[in-house]
Structures are given as C-alpha cells and as structure tokens.
C-alpha cells in the first residue's frame, strides 16, 4: 500500500498543499496524511500517524524530502524507523525509491554525507577547544553546586531534606547527595 504524507509550513500555502495531495493521489497513494505545520515544530502529529500506520511492505510517499524531514539527520532517523518496519520510502521529485537498489543507494549516500558532515563539525570543534585551552580561554562550565557546598551541609545539619535543599539552592538532588557523601 502506498501511504502519502503532505505538509506545508503555513496555511497560506494552500496551492502547494493541494498540489502535493494531487501528486500523491496520482502516485497511487490510497491514504494520505496531511498537515500544515512548520518542519521545526516539536509535534508533527500527522507524520507520526503516517509512520505508525505504515506496515511491512507499505511505501511512504512524499513529493519532496524537505516535506518529510527537517534535516538530514532527521531524515536518517525516519529512514531507520521505516527500515525497522520493512516500509519503503519514495520521494517523487527527487526520484528516490528505497524499494529499489538504486534508491537505497541514493538514500544511504545522503546518510553517509550527513555522518561525514557531523564528524567534520565535531573534529573542528575539538580543535577549537584545544586551541582555546592552550590559550587559557577555555575554562569549561562554571561549577554551580560545589560553590554551594557549605550551604548544603549547613541546611542538612538543621534537618532540611535533600529535595528541599535542592529546591532552595536551585541545584539538583544528585548534586546535594554528591556534596553530602564527599
């Protein structure tokens, strides 16, 4: 079964929204999940519904990759979820179809490029941190709980419980216990 997913960022994009739905129907989608919500929205209920609805041997169909995922890592995450269920992915405008060997290759190339990009960013970040440390500019996160150690011990000595100490001093319970057992 072909399952469609259409999305626009705003309700003002009605023409694009209708065009996507028409493309998905023309591509043989028997069920189409639609929503008008930004890709960076924390909740994309219809996307989740489409992913939950899909069963083994189904194909999730979208018109463009940017309608499906907010970033390449997000796309890879969706791809893993679909793979785990035995569901294919078809992107009409980019001619990607993970039910074919060439389509899987294209999808995996996108994932490999994303992985490479993340590793380069991390490598550059580590070089920058090492340089800042050598110049004495990198000091790490300022300690918050250790500075309050005397106050933690004082409150505990007066019978205040760990949860209340944490609340009063705006530190975690874990930090309170760490200070008390040190």
Tab-separated table of C-alpha atoms in Angstrom:
chain	number	residue	atom	x	y	z
A	1	UNK	CA	0.000	0.000	0.000
A	2	UNK	CA	1.247	3.480	-0.851
A	3	UNK	CA	0.784	5.944	2.015
A	4	UNK	CA	1.193	9.643	1.279
A	5	UNK	CA	2.384	12.456	3.505
A	6	UNK	CA	1.829	16.093	2.547
A	7	UNK	CA	2.978	19.107	4.544
A	8	UNK	CA	3.245	22.839	4.181
A	9	UNK	CA	4.688	25.206	6.756
A	10	UNK	CA	1.744	27.606	6.796
A	11	UNK	CA	-1.922	27.585	5.933
A	12	UNK	CA	-1.240	30.364	3.391
A	13	UNK	CA	0.470	27.794	1.159
A	14	UNK	CA	-2.846	26.288	0.092
A	15	UNK	CA	-1.899	25.869	-3.601
A	16	UNK	CA	1.237	23.915	-2.707
A	17	UNK	CA	-0.715	21.846	-0.183
A	18	UNK	CA	-3.365	20.911	-2.753
A	19	UNK	CA	-0.709	20.217	-5.407
A	20	UNK	CA	1.112	17.824	-3.078
A	21	UNK	CA	-2.099	15.961	-2.312
A	22	UNK	CA	-2.914	15.694	-6.038
A	23	UNK	CA	0.605	14.364	-6.786
A	24	UNK	CA	0.316	11.784	-4.029
A	25	UNK	CA	-3.092	10.596	-5.251
A	26	UNK	CA	-1.713	10.394	-8.821
A	27	UNK	CA	1.197	8.294	-7.484
A	28	UNK	CA	-1.329	5.739	-6.207
A	29	UNK	CA	-1.487	6.661	-2.523
A	30	UNK	CA	-4.549	5.028	-1.001
A	31	UNK	CA	-4.261	7.011	2.226
A	32	UNK	CA	-2.751	10.498	2.556
A	33	UNK	CA	-1.787	12.128	5.857
A	34	UNK	CA	-1.777	15.925	5.638
A	35	UNK	CA	-0.750	18.744	7.934
A	36	UNK	CA	0.110	22.400	7.782
A	37	UNK	CA	2.807	22.878	10.383
A	38	UNK	CA	6.403	24.095	10.381
A	39	UNK	CA	9.066	21.405	9.943
A	40	UNK	CA	10.728	22.584	13.149
A	41	UNK	CA	7.535	22.136	15.154
A	42	UNK	CA	8.039	19.756	18.033
A	43	UNK	CA	4.850	17.873	17.220
A	44	UNK	CA	4.038	16.738	13.711
A	45	UNK	CA	1.081	14.557	14.560
A	46	UNK	CA	0.210	13.514	11.017
A	47	UNK	CA	3.788	12.465	10.252
A	48	UNK	CA	3.783	10.337	13.395
A	49	UNK	CA	0.370	8.946	12.423
A	50	UNK	CA	1.665	8.047	8.946
A	51	UNK	CA	4.754	6.344	10.386
A	52	UNK	CA	2.615	4.419	12.885
A	53	UNK	CA	0.053	3.465	10.215
A	54	UNK	CA	2.630	2.039	7.785
A	55	UNK	CA	3.042	-1.734	7.820
A	56	UNK	CA	5.563	-4.122	6.316
A	57	UNK	CA	5.721	-3.878	2.501
A	58	UNK	CA	3.995	-0.460	2.516
A	59	UNK	CA	5.676	2.562	0.924
A	60	UNK	CA	5.627	6.059	2.408
A	61	UNK	CA	5.421	8.568	-0.433
A	62	UNK	CA	6.298	12.278	-0.265
A	63	UNK	CA	6.678	14.846	-3.008
A	64	UNK	CA	9.997	16.302	-1.746
A	65	UNK	CA	12.441	15.402	1.003
A	66	UNK	CA	12.006	18.774	2.703
A	67	UNK	CA	8.309	17.978	3.187
A	68	UNK	CA	9.295	14.929	5.250
A	69	UNK	CA	12.330	15.817	7.354
A	70	UNK	CA	13.739	18.958	8.956
A	71	UNK	CA	17.380	17.915	8.441
A	72	UNK	CA	19.460	15.093	7.001
A	73	UNK	CA	19.966	13.511	10.447
A	74	UNK	CA	16.178	13.672	10.964
A	75	UNK	CA	15.726	12.057	7.545
A	76	UNK	CA	18.116	9.261	8.553
A	77	UNK	CA	16.146	8.747	11.773
A	78	UNK	CA	12.913	8.432	9.798
A	79	UNK	CA	14.663	6.073	7.373
A	80	UNK	CA	15.741	3.816	10.246
A	81	UNK	CA	12.190	3.742	11.604
A	82	UNK	CA	10.835	2.795	8.176
A	83	UNK	CA	13.538	0.130	7.673
A	84	UNK	CA	12.754	-1.416	11.059
A	85	UNK	CA	9.138	-1.836	9.970
A	86	UNK	CA	10.004	-3.063	6.465
A	87	UNK	CA	8.478	0.069	4.902
A	88	UNK	CA	9.897	1.709	1.775
A	89	UNK	CA	10.241	5.419	1.066
A	90	UNK	CA	9.522	7.087	-2.248
A	91	UNK	CA	10.319	10.757	-2.954
A	92	UNK	CA	8.621	11.793	-6.164
A	93	UNK	CA	10.537	14.956	-7.151
A	94	UNK	CA	13.993	13.528	-6.391
A	95	UNK	CA	13.203	10.083	-7.856
A	96	UNK	CA	14.336	8.278	-4.707
A	97	UNK	CA	12.699	4.917	-4.090
A	98	UNK	CA	14.197	2.805	-1.311
A	99	UNK	CA	12.347	-0.246	-2.610
A	100	UNK	CA	14.941	-0.349	-5.440
A	101	UNK	CA	18.691	-0.913	-5.146
A	102	UNK	CA	19.483	2.469	-6.755
A	103	UNK	CA	17.034	4.269	-4.480
A	104	UNK	CA	18.534	2.645	-1.384
A	105	UNK	CA	21.990	3.665	-2.608
A	106	UNK	CA	20.870	7.295	-3.009
A	107	UNK	CA	19.246	7.319	0.410
A	108	UNK	CA	22.301	5.742	2.045
A	109	UNK	CA	24.574	8.241	0.283
A	110	UNK	CA	22.570	11.046	1.905
A	111	UNK	CA	23.039	9.362	5.276
A	112	UNK	CA	26.776	8.862	4.714
A	113	UNK	CA	27.209	12.509	3.743
A	114	UNK	CA	25.331	13.596	6.882
A	115	UNK	CA	27.530	11.351	9.058
A	116	UNK	CA	30.679	12.752	7.424
A	117	UNK	CA	29.450	16.319	7.961
A	118	UNK	CA	28.736	15.665	11.673
A	119	UNK	CA	32.215	14.165	12.126
A	120	UNK	CA	33.890	17.147	10.435
A	121	UNK	CA	31.979	19.560	12.655
A	122	UNK	CA	32.974	17.613	15.766
A	123	UNK	CA	36.611	17.478	14.664
A	124	UNK	CA	36.696	21.262	14.063
A	125	UNK	CA	35.021	21.852	17.422
A	126	UNK	CA	37.615	19.713	19.250
A	127	UNK	CA	40.475	21.575	17.510
A	128	UNK	CA	38.901	24.883	18.564
A	129	UNK	CA	38.511	23.742	22.175
A	130	UNK	CA	42.139	22.506	22.301
A	131	UNK	CA	43.329	25.862	20.943
A	132	UNK	CA	41.209	27.797	23.451
A	133	UNK	CA	42.529	25.632	26.314
A	134	UNK	CA	46.119	26.229	25.209
A	135	UNK	CA	45.454	29.976	25.206
A	136	UNK	CA	43.816	29.766	28.631
A	137	UNK	CA	40.461	30.920	27.260
A	138	UNK	CA	38.543	27.680	27.741
A	139	UNK	CA	37.593	27.040	31.295
A	140	UNK	CA	34.600	24.750	30.864
A	141	UNK	CA	31.276	25.167	32.581
A	142	UNK	CA	31.372	27.122	35.812
A	143	UNK	CA	30.670	24.901	38.840
A	144	UNK	CA	27.316	25.695	40.394
A	145	UNK	CA	26.707	23.127	43.100
A	146	UNK	CA	30.244	22.896	44.519
A	147	UNK	CA	30.185	26.622	45.244
A	148	UNK	CA	27.145	25.991	47.437
A	149	UNK	CA	28.645	23.029	49.334
A	150	UNK	CA	28.877	24.861	52.679
A	151	UNK	CA	25.244	25.978	52.431
A	152	UNK	CA	24.140	22.406	51.549
A	153	UNK	CA	25.905	20.996	54.629
A	154	UNK	CA	24.540	23.778	56.818
A	155	UNK	CA	20.928	23.170	55.706
A	156	UNK	CA	21.334	19.398	56.151
A	157	UNK	CA	22.686	19.907	59.678
A	158	UNK	CA	19.488	21.811	60.554
A	159	UNK	CA	17.374	18.848	59.409
A	160	UNK	CA	16.359	20.042	55.927
A	161	UNK	CA	15.861	17.133	53.496
A	162	UNK	CA	17.824	16.717	50.250
A	163	UNK	CA	14.873	17.570	47.984
A	164	UNK	CA	14.184	20.787	49.867
A	165	UNK	CA	17.876	21.711	49.862
A	166	UNK	CA	17.966	21.207	46.086
A	167	UNK	CA	14.863	23.364	45.635
A	168	UNK	CA	16.097	26.178	47.898
A	169	UNK	CA	19.545	26.348	46.309
A	170	UNK	CA	18.423	25.683	42.716
A	171	UNK	CA	20.679	22.661	42.280
A	172	UNK	CA	19.906	19.024	41.538
A	173	UNK	CA	19.247	16.364	44.190
A	174	UNK	CA	22.171	14.438	42.719
A	175	UNK	CA	24.456	17.395	43.461
A	176	UNK	CA	23.118	17.552	47.020
A	177	UNK	CA	23.863	13.855	47.584
A	178	UNK	CA	27.287	14.185	45.942
A	179	UNK	CA	28.193	17.021	48.330
A	180	UNK	CA	26.836	15.198	51.395
A	181	UNK	CA	28.713	11.963	50.674
A	182	UNK	CA	32.037	13.623	49.740
